[in-house]
Tab-separated table of C-alpha atoms in Angstrom:
chain	number	residue	atom	x	y	z
A	1	ARG	CA	-21.806	20.053	19.597
A	2	GLN	CA	-23.592	23.454	19.459
A	3	PHE	CA	-22.218	24.033	15.939
A	4	PRO	CA	-21.861	20.584	14.300
A	5	GLY	CA	-20.683	22.069	10.982
A	6	CYS	CA	-17.798	24.075	12.449
A	7	GLY	CA	-15.109	21.560	11.482
A	8	ASN	CA	-13.771	23.755	8.669
A	9	ILE	CA	-13.108	26.800	10.839
A	10	VAL	CA	-11.462	24.584	13.459
A	11	THR	CA	-9.213	22.938	10.862
A	12	PHE	CA	-8.367	26.288	9.252
A	13	SER	CA	-7.389	27.778	12.615
A	14	GLN	CA	-5.168	24.802	13.415
A	15	PHE	CA	-3.482	24.939	10.009
A	16	LEU	CA	-2.949	28.703	10.200
A	17	PHE	CA	-1.417	28.626	13.673
A	18	ILE	CA	0.972	25.741	12.903
A	19	ALA	CA	1.911	27.298	9.539
A	20	VAL	CA	2.761	30.663	11.121
A	21	GLU	CA	4.801	28.991	13.860
A	22	GLY	CA	6.649	26.864	11.294
A	23	PHE	CA	7.262	29.832	8.989
A	24	ILE	CA	8.991	31.684	11.821
A	25	PHE	CA	10.934	28.924	13.554
A	26	GLU	CA	11.409	26.217	10.887
A	27	ALA	CA	11.476	28.040	7.534
A	28	ASN	CA	13.237	31.083	9.055
A	29	PHE	CA	10.796	33.484	7.373
A	30	GLY	CA	11.201	31.680	4.043
A	31	ARG	CA	15.006	31.895	3.952
A	32	LYS	CA	15.628	28.186	4.637
A	33	LYS	CA	15.536	25.919	1.587
A	34	PRO	CA	13.481	22.734	2.100
A	35	ALA	CA	15.395	19.439	2.135
A	36	ILE	CA	12.583	17.709	0.234
A	37	PRO	CA	11.496	19.289	-3.112
A	38	ILE	CA	8.292	21.308	-2.916
A	39	ARG	CA	6.573	19.250	-5.619
A	40	TYR	CA	6.586	16.207	-3.339
A	41	TYR	CA	5.139	18.253	-0.508
A	42	CYS	CA	2.384	19.439	-2.856
A	43	ILE	CA	1.337	15.833	-3.490
A	44	MET	CA	1.464	15.050	0.224
A	45	VAL	CA	-0.469	18.211	1.043
A	46	ALA	CA	-3.219	17.389	-1.464
A	47	MET	CA	-3.710	14.072	0.336
A	48	PHE	CA	-3.455	15.637	3.798
A	49	PHE	CA	-5.923	18.418	3.000
A	50	THR	CA	-8.406	15.986	1.464
A	51	VAL	CA	-8.248	13.658	4.472
A	52	SER	CA	-8.773	16.515	6.947
A	53	VAL	CA	-11.738	18.016	5.099
A	54	VAL	CA	-13.436	14.664	4.426
A	55	ASN	CA	-13.033	13.587	8.059
A	56	ASN	CA	-14.584	16.835	9.266
A	57	TYR	CA	-17.402	16.717	6.704
A	58	ALA	CA	-18.297	13.187	7.800
A	59	LEU	CA	-19.534	14.656	11.093
A	60	ASN	CA	-22.277	16.406	9.098
A	61	LEU	CA	-23.488	13.052	7.728
A	62	ASN	CA	-25.023	11.621	10.928
A	63	ILE	CA	-21.691	10.200	12.100
A	64	ALA	CA	-21.404	10.323	15.902
A	65	MET	CA	-18.050	11.391	17.348
A	66	PRO	CA	-17.336	8.027	19.083
A	67	LEU	CA	-17.982	6.132	15.836
A	68	HIS	CA	-15.851	8.682	13.985
A	69	MET	CA	-12.946	8.126	16.384
A	70	ILE	CA	-13.269	4.325	16.409
A	71	PHE	CA	-13.413	4.197	12.611
A	72	ARG	CA	-10.252	6.277	12.324
A	73	SER	CA	-8.552	3.834	14.687
A	74	GLY	CA	-8.702	1.398	11.782
A	75	SER	CA	-5.731	3.129	10.155
A	76	LEU	CA	-3.703	-0.010	10.912
A	77	ILE	CA	-5.964	-2.004	8.608
A	78	ALA	CA	-5.638	0.458	5.762
A	79	SER	CA	-1.873	0.706	6.205
A	80	MET	CA	-1.454	-3.069	6.167
A	81	VAL	CA	-3.661	-3.557	3.109
A	82	LEU	CA	-1.935	-0.830	1.106
A	83	GLY	CA	1.461	-2.000	2.354
A	84	VAL	CA	0.781	-5.466	0.953
A	85	ILE	CA	-0.545	-4.066	-2.331
A	86	ILE	CA	1.919	-1.230	-2.959
A	87	LEU	CA	5.089	-2.170	-1.057
A	88	LYS	CA	4.629	-5.964	-1.381
A	89	LYS	CA	5.100	-6.398	2.366
A	90	ARG	CA	4.404	-9.617	4.266
A	91	TYR	CA	3.379	-9.823	7.912
A	92	SER	CA	3.385	-12.388	10.733
A	93	LEU	CA	0.319	-14.292	11.925
A	94	SER	CA	0.033	-12.070	15.009
A	95	LYS	CA	-0.150	-9.008	12.760
A	96	TYR	CA	-2.997	-10.497	10.721
A	97	THR	CA	-4.768	-11.542	13.951
A	98	SER	CA	-4.544	-8.007	15.285
A	99	ILE	CA	-5.976	-6.648	12.041
A	100	ALA	CA	-8.861	-9.127	12.285
A	101	LEU	CA	-9.622	-7.904	15.821
A	102	VAL	CA	-9.576	-4.259	14.773
A	103	SER	CA	-11.805	-5.042	11.779
A	104	LEU	CA	-14.263	-6.914	13.999
A	105	GLY	CA	-14.349	-4.036	16.467
A	106	ILE	CA	-15.050	-1.466	13.766
A	107	PHE	CA	-17.729	-3.674	12.194
A	108	THR	CA	-19.446	-4.159	15.582
A	109	CYS	CA	-19.558	-0.446	16.366
A	110	THR	CA	-20.604	0.449	12.828
A	111	PHE	CA	-23.404	-2.128	12.800
A	112	MET	CA	-24.775	-1.034	16.195
A	113	SER	CA	-24.661	2.637	15.195
A	114	ALA	CA	-26.533	1.749	12.009
A	115	LYS	CA	-29.285	0.146	14.096
A	116	GLN	CA	-29.511	3.266	16.270
A	117	VAL	CA	-29.837	5.536	13.243
A	118	ALA	CA	-32.391	3.306	11.533
A	119	SER	CA	-34.539	2.958	14.664
A	120	ASP	CA	-34.758	6.680	15.403
A	121	SER	CA	-38.363	6.881	16.560
A	122	GLY	CA	-38.584	10.632	16.159
A	123	LEU	CA	-38.483	10.416	12.381
A	124	HIS	CA	-41.002	9.401	9.745
A	125	GLU	CA	-40.183	6.329	7.693
A	126	GLU	CA	-39.169	8.425	4.703
A	127	ASP	CA	-37.052	10.724	6.863
A	128	GLY	CA	-35.521	7.730	8.624
A	129	LEU	CA	-34.497	6.232	5.285
A	130	GLN	CA	-33.016	9.541	4.179
A	131	VAL	CA	-31.043	9.884	7.421
A	132	PHE	CA	-29.795	6.312	7.085
A	133	LEU	CA	-28.650	6.944	3.492
A	134	TRP	CA	-26.768	10.045	4.624
A	135	TRP	CA	-25.190	7.899	7.357
A	136	LEU	CA	-24.053	5.375	4.732
A	137	LEU	CA	-22.511	8.248	2.780
A	138	GLY	CA	-20.694	9.279	5.957
A	139	ILE	CA	-19.301	5.745	6.337
A	140	ALA	CA	-18.124	5.865	2.710
A	141	ALA	CA	-16.432	9.222	3.376
A	142	LEU	CA	-14.637	7.830	6.432
A	143	THR	CA	-13.495	4.785	4.444
A	144	PHE	CA	-12.116	6.988	1.678
A	145	ALA	CA	-10.300	9.204	4.202
A	146	LEU	CA	-8.881	6.131	5.945
A	147	LEU	CA	-7.403	4.726	2.734
A	148	MET	CA	-6.142	8.123	1.592
A	149	SER	CA	-4.441	8.668	4.954
A	150	ALA	CA	-2.725	5.271	4.719
A	151	ARG	CA	-1.560	6.042	1.174
A	152	MET	CA	-0.162	9.355	2.386
A	153	GLY	CA	1.794	7.538	5.109
A	154	ILE	CA	3.333	5.176	2.563
A	155	PHE	CA	4.193	8.106	0.280
A	156	GLN	CA	5.812	9.944	3.201
A	157	GLU	CA	7.781	6.818	4.163
A	158	MET	CA	9.140	6.578	0.622
A	159	LEU	CA	10.130	10.264	0.681
A	160	TYR	CA	11.987	9.866	3.974
A	161	LYS	CA	13.916	6.902	2.561
A	162	GLN	CA	14.946	8.972	-0.443
A	163	PHE	CA	15.663	12.380	1.133
A	164	GLY	CA	16.126	11.616	4.844
A	165	LYS	CA	13.827	12.299	7.787
A	166	HIS	CA	12.625	15.884	8.108
A	167	SER	CA	9.516	15.584	10.269
A	168	LYS	CA	9.417	19.200	11.438
A	169	GLU	CA	9.823	20.497	7.900
A	170	ALA	CA	7.062	18.158	6.712
A	171	LEU	CA	4.820	19.357	9.541
A	172	PHE	CA	5.268	22.973	8.429
A	173	TYR	CA	4.666	22.409	4.716
A	174	ASN	CA	1.740	20.073	5.356
A	175	HIS	CA	0.010	22.953	7.137
A	176	ALA	CA	1.271	25.951	5.128
A	177	LEU	CA	0.699	24.793	1.552
A	178	PRO	CA	-2.998	23.873	2.014
A	179	LEU	CA	-3.950	27.340	3.295
A	180	PRO	CA	-5.021	28.658	-0.169
A	181	GLY	CA	-7.372	25.681	-0.441
A	182	PHE	CA	-9.419	27.062	2.429
A	183	LEU	CA	-10.585	29.832	0.073
A	184	LEU	CA	-12.990	27.228	-1.318
A	185	LEU	CA	-14.431	26.914	2.176
A	186	ALA	CA	-14.389	30.650	2.912
A	187	PRO	CA	-18.205	31.097	3.009
A	188	ASN	CA	-18.578	28.266	5.518
A	189	ILE	CA	-15.667	29.524	7.619
A	190	TYR	CA	-17.030	33.086	7.620
A	191	HIS	CA	-20.528	31.866	8.501
A	192	HIS	CA	-19.275	29.999	11.548
A	193	ALA	CA	-17.008	32.893	12.516
A	194	VAL	CA	-20.142	35.049	12.696
A	195	LEU	CA	-21.936	32.374	14.731
A	196	PHE	CA	-18.953	32.128	17.075
A	197	SER	CA	-19.002	35.902	17.565
A	198	GLN	CA	-22.686	35.719	18.510
A	199	SER	CA	-22.139	33.069	21.193
A	200	GLU	CA	-22.516	33.955	24.857
A	201	PRO	CA	-19.751	36.103	26.393
A	202	PHE	CA	-17.143	34.436	28.566
A	203	GLN	CA	-14.652	36.003	30.957
A	204	VAL	CA	-11.241	34.346	30.788
A	205	PRO	CA	-10.156	33.407	34.329
A	206	GLY	CA	-7.113	35.260	35.629
A	207	ILE	CA	-7.056	37.750	32.763
A	208	GLY	CA	-10.441	39.403	32.991
A	209	LEU	CA	-10.742	39.509	29.202
A	210	THR	CA	-14.286	38.958	27.936
A	211	LEU	CA	-14.877	37.294	24.562
A	212	PRO	CA	-17.459	34.982	22.948
A	213	ILE	CA	-17.139	31.554	24.512
A	214	MET	CA	-16.839	29.742	21.160
A	215	TRP	CA	-13.739	31.769	20.307
A	216	PHE	CA	-12.269	30.740	23.644
A	217	TYR	CA	-13.056	27.091	22.880
A	218	LEU	CA	-11.448	27.473	19.453
A	219	PHE	CA	-8.329	29.022	20.946
A	220	MET	CA	-7.981	26.188	23.461
A	221	ASN	CA	-8.529	23.631	20.692
A	222	VAL	CA	-5.778	25.154	18.542
A	223	ILE	CA	-3.312	25.273	21.434
A	224	THR	CA	-3.975	21.688	22.522
A	225	GLN	CA	-3.738	20.480	18.913
A	226	TYR	CA	-0.408	22.252	18.529
A	227	VAL	CA	0.916	20.751	21.769
A	228	CYS	CA	-0.265	17.301	20.654
A	229	ILE	CA	1.474	17.493	17.269
A	230	ARG	CA	4.660	18.876	18.817
A	231	ALA	CA	4.623	16.106	21.424
A	232	VAL	CA	4.286	13.440	18.743
A	233	PHE	CA	7.189	15.040	16.854
A	234	LEU	CA	9.358	14.992	19.993
A	235	LEU	CA	8.440	11.352	20.576
A	236	THR	CA	9.532	10.390	17.069
A	237	THR	CA	12.970	11.901	17.743
A	238	GLU	CA	13.425	10.461	21.246
A	239	CYS	CA	11.573	7.106	21.284
A	240	THR	CA	11.141	4.017	19.141
A	241	SER	CA	8.277	3.785	16.683
A	242	LEU	CA	6.683	1.167	18.965
A	243	THR	CA	6.546	3.626	21.852
A	244	VAL	CA	5.158	6.387	19.644
A	245	THR	CA	2.443	4.123	18.224
A	246	LEU	CA	1.485	2.904	21.681
A	247	VAL	CA	1.263	6.435	23.110
A	248	VAL	CA	-0.840	7.669	20.177
A	249	THR	CA	-3.118	4.626	20.516
A	250	LEU	CA	-3.627	5.279	24.220
A	251	ARG	CA	-4.338	8.945	23.467
A	252	LYS	CA	-7.039	7.960	20.986
A	253	PHE	CA	-8.586	5.578	23.486
A	254	VAL	CA	-8.617	8.201	26.259
A	255	SER	CA	-10.122	10.735	23.825
A	256	LEU	CA	-12.835	8.234	22.948
A	257	ILE	CA	-13.766	7.643	26.586
A	258	PHE	CA	-13.776	11.384	27.267
A	259	SER	CA	-16.040	12.019	24.261
A	260	ILE	CA	-18.523	9.401	25.430
A	261	LEU	CA	-18.690	10.707	28.996
A	262	TYR	CA	-18.602	14.431	28.256
A	263	PHE	CA	-20.969	14.554	25.268
A	264	GLN	CA	-23.227	11.758	26.606
A	265	ASN	CA	-23.289	9.914	23.293
A	266	PRO	CA	-25.252	6.624	23.206
A	267	PHE	CA	-22.805	3.820	23.858
A	268	THR	CA	-24.095	0.278	24.358
A	269	VAL	CA	-22.387	-2.878	25.604
A	270	TRP	CA	-21.758	-3.789	21.957
A	271	HIS	CA	-19.972	-0.484	21.425
A	272	TRP	CA	-17.773	-1.212	24.430
A	273	LEU	CA	-17.032	-4.683	23.058
A	274	GLY	CA	-16.124	-3.228	19.675
A	275	THR	CA	-13.908	-0.630	21.329
A	276	ALA	CA	-12.146	-3.376	23.288
A	277	PHE	CA	-11.485	-5.291	20.062
A	278	VAL	CA	-10.015	-2.178	18.445
A	279	PHE	CA	-7.851	-1.409	21.449
A	280	VAL	CA	-6.543	-4.961	22.000
A	281	GLY	CA	-5.982	-5.449	18.278
A	282	THR	CA	-3.982	-2.237	18.064
A	283	LEU	CA	-1.816	-3.278	21.011
A	284	MET	CA	-1.225	-6.659	19.367
A	285	TYR	CA	-0.175	-4.906	16.172
A	286	THR	CA	2.405	-2.813	18.046
A	287	GLU	CA	3.694	-6.015	19.735
A	288	VAL	CA	3.614	-4.303	23.104
A	289	TRP	CA	3.140	-7.695	24.783
A	290	ASN	CA	6.564	-8.820	23.530
A	291	SER	CA	8.129	-5.684	24.975
A	292	LEU	CA	6.370	-6.012	28.328
A	293	GLY	CA	7.661	-9.566	28.847
A	294	PRO	CA	11.392	-8.701	29.037
A	295	PHE	CA	10.564	-5.549	30.998
A	296	LEU	CA	8.660	-7.504	33.675
A	297	THR	CA	11.460	-10.091	33.803
A	298	ARG	CA	14.025	-7.361	34.479
A	299	CYS	CA	11.786	-5.914	37.193
A	300	ARG	CA	11.513	-9.319	38.915
A	301	LYS	CA	15.299	-9.759	38.827
A	302	ARG	CA	15.828	-6.343	40.393
A	303	LEU	CA	13.323	-7.126	43.146
A	304	LYS	CA	15.085	-10.428	43.901
A	305	GLU	CA	18.484	-8.709	44.023
A	306	GLU	CA	17.142	-6.162	46.484
């Protein structure tokens, strides 16, 4: 929040850390040949890099973090639409109902945020219009990133069907290959590195090491991001896709609530209603209700037997 344009240095740090870890433990210092040809990873990486940068840049276009997170929760919509168009898939009525709920939730939150931006009393009419236009550009950027992310998922699904599942390898190459692209963002990254170095000093508890507090925040962000991605990878190897989707959905929802409370972002009753639509719609899409029914039935039988 102190440095709203620091998304590039955060993303670069995350990519660099995961790439170095993957180069050592997955690629075996470059000696292990990838199972999927590099040219396919290059296409995937171009999409992945674009999505990451556009999502971060949207925060500079008057997009509040809660709205940013809610909008990205609409990935189910984008995946379904592109699945119908590209893969010719067909879905059940419950799937379409869930998509309608998610769409309604995103529209509600987007509309209410638009009213907040437009009614900013601290701005002149001309400035207010300019801010609102930048906000519309931010919404367009989020929409583009949402569709691009869904297209990347479909492309990755097609690769896995052709070459087999290699999630850890894909994780490494998706973070290693884009690193040269950050040269285009080098001035911005360097600028924020200087700003981070000028932040107030902070003594790390238990170690006694003193460093600028923003570097400490960045370090913690990179570590938690790494743990999150590794956890999702472990889930994909140990659990069903339903469980993975449900866990990721709950993580997004908890992150949203934490962002609202910690950063004290304006969040009205309408925002809560929209969030509820997104959350319930996502759960309907994952068909968690159908899984809970048999589970509760088994629990009742066990209680009766005892």
